[in-house]
Coordinates of C-alpha atoms and ligand atoms in Angstrom, one line a residue:
M1 CA 89.4 -38.1 161.4
K2 CA 86.2 -36.4 162.2
V3 CA 86.0 -32.7 161.1
S4 CA 83.3 -30.3 161.9
I5 CA 82.6 -27.2 159.7
I6 CA 80.6 -24.5 161.6
G7 CA 78.5 -22.6 158.9
Q8 CA 77.4 -24.4 155.7
G9 CA 77.4 -21.4 153.5
Y10 CA 79.5 -20.3 150.5
V11 CA 82.8 -21.0 152.4
G12 CA 81.7 -23.7 154.8
L13 CA 79.9 -25.9 152.1
T14 CA 82.7 -25.6 149.8
I15 CA 85.3 -26.5 152.4
S16 CA 83.0 -29.5 153.5
A17 CA 82.8 -30.9 150.0
F18 CA 86.6 -31.0 149.7
A19 CA 87.3 -32.2 153.3
A20 CA 84.6 -35.0 152.7
R21 CA 86.9 -36.6 150.2
H22 CA 89.2 -37.4 152.9
Y23 CA 87.6 -37.1 156.4
E24 CA 84.2 -37.7 158.1
V25 CA 82.7 -34.3 157.9
V26 CA 79.9 -32.9 160.1
G27 CA 78.5 -29.6 158.6
F28 CA 76.9 -27.7 161.4
D29 CA 74.5 -24.7 160.6
L30 CA 71.7 -23.0 162.3
N31 CA 69.5 -22.9 159.3
S32 CA 67.3 -25.9 159.4
T33 CA 66.1 -25.4 155.8
I34 CA 69.7 -25.4 154.4
V35 CA 70.5 -28.5 156.6
S36 CA 67.5 -30.5 155.5
Q37 CA 68.3 -29.6 151.9
L38 CA 71.8 -30.6 152.3
N39 CA 70.9 -34.0 153.8
M40 CA 68.8 -34.8 150.8
G41 CA 71.8 -34.0 148.7
I42 CA 70.8 -30.6 147.5
S43 CA 73.6 -28.0 147.4
H44 CA 72.4 -24.3 147.5
I45 CA 75.9 -22.9 146.5
E46 CA 77.2 -22.3 143.1
G47 CA 80.5 -24.2 142.6
V48 CA 79.4 -27.1 144.9
A49 CA 77.7 -29.7 142.8
S50 CA 74.8 -31.6 144.4
E51 CA 76.4 -34.8 143.0
D52 CA 79.3 -34.3 145.3
I53 CA 77.2 -33.7 148.3
K54 CA 75.1 -36.9 147.4
R55 CA 78.1 -39.1 147.0
A56 CA 79.6 -37.9 150.3
I57 CA 76.4 -38.6 152.1
L58 CA 76.2 -42.1 150.5
E59 CA 79.8 -42.9 151.5
G60 CA 79.0 -41.9 155.0
K61 CA 81.6 -39.1 154.7
Y62 CA 79.2 -36.1 155.1
R63 CA 76.2 -35.1 157.0
A64 CA 74.6 -31.7 158.0
T65 CA 73.0 -31.0 161.2
I66 CA 71.5 -28.3 163.4
D67 CA 72.4 -30.2 166.6
G68 CA 75.5 -28.8 168.1
S69 CA 76.1 -32.2 170.0
E70 CA 77.0 -33.9 166.8
I71 CA 80.4 -32.0 166.6
A72 CA 81.6 -33.9 169.8
G73 CA 84.7 -35.9 169.0
S74 CA 85.9 -33.7 166.2
E75 CA 89.6 -33.5 166.0
I76 CA 89.3 -30.4 163.8
V77 CA 86.7 -27.7 163.8
V78 CA 86.5 -24.9 161.1
I79 CA 84.7 -21.8 161.6
A80 CA 83.0 -20.3 158.5
V81 CA 80.4 -18.0 159.6
P82 CA 79.4 -14.5 158.5
T83 CA 81.4 -11.5 159.7
P84 CA 79.2 -8.6 158.7
L85 CA 79.1 -4.9 159.8
D86 CA 76.7 -3.4 162.2
E87 CA 74.5 -0.5 161.5
K88 CA 77.5 1.9 162.3
R89 CA 79.6 -0.1 159.7
K90 CA 81.8 -1.6 162.5
P91 CA 82.8 -5.2 162.7
D92 CA 79.9 -7.4 164.1
L93 CA 81.3 -10.7 165.6
F94 CA 77.9 -11.8 166.7
F95 CA 78.1 -15.0 164.5
I96 CA 81.8 -15.9 165.6
D97 CA 80.5 -15.5 169.1
S98 CA 77.6 -17.9 168.6
A99 CA 79.9 -20.4 166.8
C100 CA 82.4 -20.2 169.7
K101 CA 79.5 -21.2 172.0
V102 CA 78.5 -24.1 170.1
I103 CA 82.3 -25.3 169.9
A104 CA 82.9 -24.8 173.8
E105 CA 79.7 -26.3 174.8
N106 CA 80.0 -29.5 172.6
L107 CA 83.6 -30.4 172.3
T108 CA 84.4 -33.3 174.6
G109 CA 88.2 -33.4 173.8
P110 CA 91.0 -31.2 172.6
A111 CA 90.7 -30.2 169.0
L112 CA 92.4 -27.9 166.5
I113 CA 90.1 -25.0 165.8
I114 CA 90.6 -23.0 162.6
N115 CA 89.1 -19.8 161.7
E116 CA 88.2 -19.3 158.0
S117 CA 85.9 -16.5 158.5
T118 CA 87.4 -13.0 157.6
S119 CA 88.2 -10.8 160.6
F120 CA 90.6 -8.3 161.9
P121 CA 94.2 -9.1 163.1
G122 CA 94.0 -10.7 166.5
T123 CA 90.7 -12.4 166.0
I124 CA 91.8 -15.8 166.7
R125 CA 94.2 -14.9 169.5
N126 CA 92.3 -12.3 171.3
Y127 CA 88.7 -13.0 170.6
I128 CA 88.0 -16.7 169.5
K129 CA 90.4 -18.4 171.9
P130 CA 89.3 -16.3 175.1
V131 CA 85.5 -16.6 173.9
I132 CA 85.7 -20.5 173.5
E133 CA 87.5 -20.7 177.0
K134 CA 84.9 -18.5 178.5
Y135 CA 82.1 -20.6 177.5
S136 CA 83.7 -24.0 178.2
K137 CA 82.6 -25.9 181.2
Q138 CA 85.4 -28.3 181.0
N139 CA 89.0 -27.2 181.2
I140 CA 90.0 -28.5 177.5
E141 CA 93.2 -27.2 176.0
H142 CA 92.5 -26.6 172.4
E143 CA 94.9 -25.6 169.5
Y144 CA 94.1 -22.6 167.4
A145 CA 94.9 -21.5 163.8
I146 CA 93.7 -19.2 161.1
S147 CA 93.5 -19.8 157.3
P148 CA 91.4 -17.1 155.6
E149 CA 89.2 -18.3 152.8
R150 CA 89.9 -16.8 149.3
V151 CA 87.2 -18.7 147.5
D152 CA 85.6 -16.7 144.6
P153 CA 82.0 -18.1 144.1
G154 CA 81.2 -18.9 140.4
R155 CA 84.9 -18.8 139.4
E156 CA 86.0 -22.1 137.7
D157 CA 89.8 -21.5 137.0
F158 CA 90.8 -21.2 140.7
N159 CA 89.4 -23.5 143.4
Q160 CA 90.4 -25.1 146.8
E161 CA 92.9 -27.2 145.1
N162 CA 94.9 -24.5 143.2
T163 CA 94.3 -21.3 145.2
P164 CA 97.2 -20.7 147.5
R165 CA 96.2 -20.8 151.1
L166 CA 97.6 -18.8 153.9
Y167 CA 97.8 -20.4 157.3
A168 CA 99.4 -20.0 160.8
G169 CA 98.7 -21.4 164.1
L170 CA 99.0 -19.8 167.6
T171 CA 101.6 -22.7 168.3
P172 CA 104.0 -24.7 166.2
E173 CA 101.8 -27.8 166.8
A174 CA 98.7 -25.8 165.6
T175 CA 100.6 -24.7 162.4
A176 CA 101.8 -28.2 161.8
R177 CA 98.4 -29.9 162.1
T178 CA 96.7 -27.0 160.0
R179 CA 99.3 -27.7 157.3
E180 CA 98.5 -31.5 157.3
F181 CA 94.8 -31.0 157.2
Y182 CA 94.8 -28.5 154.2
S183 CA 97.5 -30.4 152.4
S184 CA 95.0 -33.4 151.7
F185 CA 93.0 -31.0 149.4
C186 CA 95.0 -27.9 148.6
D187 CA 98.3 -28.0 146.5
N188 CA 99.6 -24.5 147.4
L189 CA 100.1 -23.9 151.1
V190 CA 101.8 -20.7 152.0
E191 CA 102.8 -20.7 155.9
V192 CA 103.1 -17.2 157.6
S193 CA 104.8 -16.4 160.8
S194 CA 101.8 -15.4 162.8
P195 CA 97.9 -15.7 162.6
E196 CA 97.9 -11.8 162.6
V197 CA 99.9 -11.6 159.3
A198 CA 97.3 -14.1 157.7
E199 CA 94.4 -12.2 159.0
A200 CA 95.9 -8.8 157.7
A201 CA 96.8 -10.1 154.5
K202 CA 93.2 -11.3 153.7
L203 CA 91.9 -7.9 154.6
F204 CA 94.5 -6.1 152.6
E205 CA 93.6 -8.3 149.5
N206 CA 89.9 -6.9 149.6
T207 CA 91.0 -3.5 150.7
F208 CA 93.3 -3.4 147.6
R209 CA 90.3 -4.1 145.4
Q210 CA 87.9 -1.8 147.2
V211 CA 90.3 1.2 146.9
N212 CA 91.1 0.6 143.3
I213 CA 87.5 0.1 142.2
A214 CA 86.8 3.4 144.0
L215 CA 89.7 5.0 142.2
V216 CA 88.2 4.0 138.8
N217 CA 84.7 4.9 139.8
E218 CA 86.1 8.4 140.5
L219 CA 87.8 8.3 137.1
A220 CA 84.6 7.6 135.5
Q221 CA 83.0 10.6 137.0
I222 CA 86.1 12.8 136.1
S223 CA 86.1 11.4 132.5
H224 CA 82.4 12.0 132.0
A225 CA 82.9 15.6 133.0
L226 CA 85.7 16.0 130.7
G227 CA 83.9 14.3 127.9
I228 CA 86.4 11.4 127.7
D229 CA 85.6 7.8 127.3
V230 CA 86.7 6.2 130.7
R231 CA 86.8 2.5 129.3
E232 CA 88.9 3.5 126.4
T233 CA 91.1 5.5 128.8
L234 CA 91.5 2.4 130.9
D235 CA 92.3 0.2 127.9
A236 CA 94.9 2.7 126.9
A237 CA 96.5 2.6 130.3
G238 CA 96.2 -1.1 130.2
T239 CA 98.6 -1.3 127.4
K240 CA 101.5 -0.5 129.8
P241 CA 103.0 -3.9 130.5
Y242 CA 104.3 -3.2 133.9
G243 CA 103.1 -1.1 136.9
F244 CA 99.5 -1.0 136.1
M245 CA 96.4 -3.1 136.9
K246 CA 93.1 -2.5 135.2
F247 CA 90.0 -2.3 137.3
A248 CA 86.7 -1.3 135.9
P249 CA 83.9 1.2 136.8
S250 CA 80.7 -0.2 138.1
A251 CA 77.6 0.8 140.2
G252 CA 79.6 0.0 143.5
V253 CA 81.0 -3.0 145.2
G254 CA 78.9 -5.8 146.4
G255 CA 79.0 -9.2 148.2
H256 CA 80.0 -10.3 151.6
C257 CA 83.8 -9.2 151.1
I258 CA 84.8 -6.0 149.3
P259 CA 82.2 -3.9 150.9
V260 CA 82.8 -5.2 154.3
D261 CA 86.3 -6.4 154.9
P262 CA 88.1 -3.0 154.5
S263 CA 86.0 -1.6 157.3
Y264 CA 87.4 -4.5 159.7
L265 CA 90.9 -3.2 158.9
A266 CA 89.8 0.5 159.4
D267 CA 88.4 -0.4 162.7
V268 CA 91.3 -2.1 164.0
A269 CA 93.6 0.6 162.6
E270 CA 91.6 3.4 164.4
K271 CA 91.7 1.3 167.7
A272 CA 95.4 1.4 167.2
G273 CA 95.6 5.0 166.8
V274 CA 95.9 5.2 162.9
E275 CA 93.4 6.7 160.6
A276 CA 92.5 4.6 157.5
T277 CA 91.8 7.5 155.2
F278 CA 91.9 5.5 151.9
I279 CA 89.4 3.0 153.2
K280 CA 87.0 5.7 154.3
R281 CA 87.3 7.6 151.0
A282 CA 86.9 4.4 149.0
N283 CA 83.7 3.4 151.0
E284 CA 82.4 7.1 150.1
V285 CA 83.0 7.0 146.6
N286 CA 81.8 3.4 146.0
L287 CA 78.7 4.0 148.1
G288 CA 78.1 7.3 146.2
M289 CA 78.0 5.6 142.8
P290 CA 74.3 4.7 142.8
K291 CA 73.3 8.4 143.4
Y292 CA 75.7 9.6 140.7
I293 CA 74.1 7.1 138.4
A294 CA 70.7 7.9 139.3
G295 CA 71.6 11.6 138.8
R296 CA 73.1 11.0 135.3
I297 CA 70.0 9.0 134.1
E298 CA 67.8 11.8 135.5
N299 CA 70.0 14.5 133.5
D300 CA 69.7 12.4 130.3
N301 CA 65.9 12.1 130.7
G302 CA 64.8 15.7 130.7
G303 CA 65.7 16.4 134.4
S304 CA 62.9 14.2 135.9
L305 CA 62.2 10.4 136.5
K306 CA 58.7 11.1 137.9
G307 CA 56.3 8.4 136.7
K308 CA 58.9 6.9 134.3
K309 CA 59.0 3.0 134.1
V310 CA 62.6 2.1 134.9
L311 CA 63.7 -1.5 134.6
V312 CA 67.0 -2.5 136.4
V313 CA 68.8 -5.4 134.9
G314 CA 70.7 -7.6 137.2
V315 CA 70.4 -7.3 140.7
A316 CA 72.9 -10.0 141.9
Y317 CA 76.1 -8.4 143.1
K318 CA 78.2 -9.8 140.3
P319 CA 77.6 -11.7 137.0
N320 CA 76.2 -15.5 136.9
V321 CA 75.5 -15.8 140.6
A322 CA 72.2 -15.5 142.7
D323 CA 74.0 -13.6 145.5
V324 CA 72.4 -10.3 146.4
R325 CA 74.4 -9.6 149.6
E326 CA 75.4 -5.9 149.6
T327 CA 74.3 -5.4 146.0
A328 CA 74.8 -1.9 144.6
A329 CA 71.4 -2.7 142.8
E330 CA 69.7 -2.0 146.1
L331 CA 70.8 1.6 146.4
V332 CA 70.5 2.2 142.7
I333 CA 66.8 1.1 142.8
Q334 CA 66.3 3.3 146.1
H335 CA 67.7 6.4 144.4
L336 CA 65.5 5.9 141.3
R337 CA 62.4 5.4 143.4
N338 CA 63.3 8.5 145.5
Q339 CA 63.3 10.4 142.2
G340 CA 59.9 9.3 141.4
A341 CA 60.5 6.4 139.0
V342 CA 58.3 3.2 139.0
V343 CA 61.0 0.7 139.2
S344 CA 60.9 -2.9 138.5
W345 CA 63.9 -5.4 137.9
H346 CA 64.9 -8.3 135.7
D347 CA 67.1 -10.9 137.1
E348 CA 66.1 -14.6 136.5
I349 CA 69.1 -16.0 138.4
V350 CA 68.0 -14.2 141.5
G351 CA 64.3 -14.8 140.8
S352 CA 62.8 -13.1 143.8
W353 CA 64.3 -10.7 146.2
K354 CA 63.0 -8.3 149.0
G355 CA 59.3 -9.5 148.3
E356 CA 59.5 -8.6 144.7
S357 CA 60.0 -10.9 141.6
S358 CA 61.9 -10.6 138.4
T359 CA 59.9 -9.0 135.7
P360 CA 60.3 -9.5 131.7
L361 CA 63.0 -7.7 130.0
Q362 CA 60.8 -5.5 128.0
G363 CA 58.3 -2.4 127.9
A364 CA 60.5 0.1 130.0
D365 CA 61.0 3.8 129.4
I366 CA 64.5 3.5 130.9
T367 CA 66.8 0.3 131.3
V368 CA 69.6 0.4 133.7
V369 CA 72.0 -2.5 133.6
V370 CA 73.7 -3.0 137.1
T371 CA 74.9 -6.6 136.6
K372 CA 75.1 -8.3 133.2
H373 CA 74.7 -12.3 133.5
D374 CA 76.1 -14.1 130.5
S375 CA 72.7 -15.7 129.9
V376 CA 71.0 -12.3 129.3
D377 CA 71.1 -11.2 125.6
E378 CA 72.5 -7.9 124.8
K379 CA 70.1 -7.3 122.0
K380 CA 67.1 -7.8 124.2
I381 CA 68.5 -5.3 126.7
L382 CA 68.8 -2.7 124.0
A383 CA 65.3 -3.5 122.9
S384 CA 63.8 -3.2 126.3
A385 CA 63.6 0.7 126.4
P386 CA 64.5 3.8 124.1
Y387 CA 67.2 4.6 126.7
V388 CA 69.7 2.3 128.2
F389 CA 72.3 3.2 130.8
D390 CA 74.8 0.4 131.3
T391 CA 77.1 0.4 134.3
T392 CA 79.0 -2.7 133.2
G393 CA 80.5 -1.8 129.9
K394 CA 79.2 -5.0 128.3
V395 CA 76.1 -3.5 126.5
Q396 CA 77.5 -2.1 123.1
G397 CA 75.7 1.2 122.0
A398 CA 74.2 2.1 125.3
T399 CA 74.9 5.2 127.4
G400 CA 76.8 4.4 130.6
L401 CA 80.0 4.3 132.6
Ligands
NAD501 N1 81.5 -15.8 150.1 C1 82.8 -15.5 149.8 O1 83.0 -15.3 148.7 C2 83.8 -15.4 150.9 C3 85.1 -15.5 150.4 C4 86.2 -15.6 151.4 C5 85.8 -15.3 152.7 N2 84.6 -15.2 153.0 C6 84.4 -15.1 154.6 O2 83.8 -16.5 155.0 C7 83.0 -16.1 156.1 C8 81.8 -16.9 155.8 O3 81.0 -16.2 154.6 P1 80.0 -17.1 153.7 O4 80.1 -16.4 152.4 O5 80.4 -18.5 153.7 O6 78.6 -16.8 154.5 P2 77.2 -17.5 154.2 O7 76.3 -16.5 154.7 O8 77.2 -17.9 152.8 O9 77.1 -18.7 155.2 C9 77.3 -18.6 156.6 C10 76.5 -19.7 157.1 O10 76.8 -19.7 158.5 C11 75.5 -19.9 159.2 N3 75.7 -19.6 160.6 C12 75.7 -18.4 161.1 N4 76.1 -18.4 162.5 C13 76.2 -19.8 162.9 C14 76.6 -20.6 163.9 N5 76.7 -19.9 165.1 N6 76.6 -21.9 163.9 C15 76.4 -22.3 162.7 N7 76.2 -21.8 161.6 C16 76.1 -20.4 161.6 C17 74.5 -19.3 158.5 O11 73.3 -19.8 158.6 C18 75.0 -19.5 157.1 O12 74.3 -20.6 156.4 C19 82.8 -14.8 156.2 O13 83.6 -14.3 157.2 C20 83.3 -14.1 154.9 O14 83.8 -12.8 155.0 C21 83.5 -15.3 152.2

C-alpha cells in the first residue's frame, strides 16, 4: 500500500518512520533542504534515528519529495503540517489549506485522508473535506478521518507503538480503514464516536496542561509574596495520593502545542457563543511570567539591570531538545534587554538562534536558567555568575521560582 505523509516535521517524519516498516511511504514537504537531507538518510528530528530512515530508503520503503505529483496513487494520505496562531492569536489554517491543495491537485484516485495536525473540532468535516473538494479538478470521492498526534518529542517511554491513539472517520468505512492503518504500528487504538470528539479531546489535553501550568505559575507569585517556598508547597500537596496532580512553575509555556492549541479551543468556543475564560486567563498568566521573572531579577540586583551582563541558560522550550518554537526564553530575553541588560545565551543543543550563537557558560553578572538540559552542569551554572536565578527548580542553591 502506498502512503503519503504531507509534512516531514516532528509529527510527519515520526509517523513516516513507523509507517515505512509496513508500507511504501512518500514523505512530501515544501522544505527542499529537509527533503534532500532525508533522502541522504539524515533525520532532523530527535526521536527519529537516521539509521531508520537510511534502512527504509535502502528497502525502497521511503522517499522524501518536494514534488506533489509523487503522491499520486496513494491509498492513504496523512496530513501533518503546522497549525499555528496568526498575529491576533487566532487559528491560522494556511498550511492545512496548502496541504489540501497538494492533495486535491495530485491524487488520481480515491484515498483515505487522515488529519494528524491539531485543530478545532469540525476541521476535518467542515474545512479539510470542503477545501479538498473545492481544489479538486476531478470528481473523486475520498474518505476522511482524524487521528490527532500525541507524540512528545524527546520522550523515550512513550512512542507510536504504546501511546493510545484516538481516531474516528466521517463514515464507518473511513473509521475501519483508519483502524487498519494504525493497527500495524500502534498497539493501543481508541475509537471515538465522531471526529469532533477526537479533535476536541486533543485540544482539551493540552488546555488542561496550559491551565494547570498557569495555576502553579500564579501560585509561584503568591508564594513568593508570602515568603513561602512554592516547590516545597507543591511537594507537600503532592503527597496526597488522590485528587491532586503536580505541575511545576516555569518561565512560561513553549513549543508548538501548549501555548497554541488552547487558543484553537477558545476560538471555536467563542464562535459558538461561549467565552473560554480559563484559557484566556491562563494565556495571560503564562505570557506574563517572563516580565515577572525579569522584575524579580531587577529587584534582587539593586533595582536596575542597566549594563549588567546577563546570561540566559537554555533557550529551547524544554530540556534536551533543540526546539525553540514559542520558547519562553524569547520573552525573558526581550524583557531583560528592555531593562537595559546586555544579554547573551548559552544553549549548545540549540547552537544558533535568531542570528545569535550560544556563548560560553561563564563570566556573567547574572545568570538566568530558563531551560536546564541534562548535559549542562549544575556547578558550572552556579559558577557562571555571582547571582543565579533558576526558573526550573533544578539548580540547588540558586534563587528562583
Ligand atoms: N511537535 C509536537 O510535539 C506535536 C505533537 C502533537 C501534535 N502536533 C501537531 O502536529 C502538527 C504538525 O506539527 P509538527 O511539530 O510536526 O510541525 P513541524 O513544523 O515540525 O513540521 C511541519 C512540516 O510541514 C511542512 N509543511 C508545511 N506546509 C506544508 C505543505 N503544504 N505541504 C507539505 N509540507 C508542508 C513544513 O515545511 C514542516 O517541515 C501541528 O498541528 C501540531 O500542532 C505536534
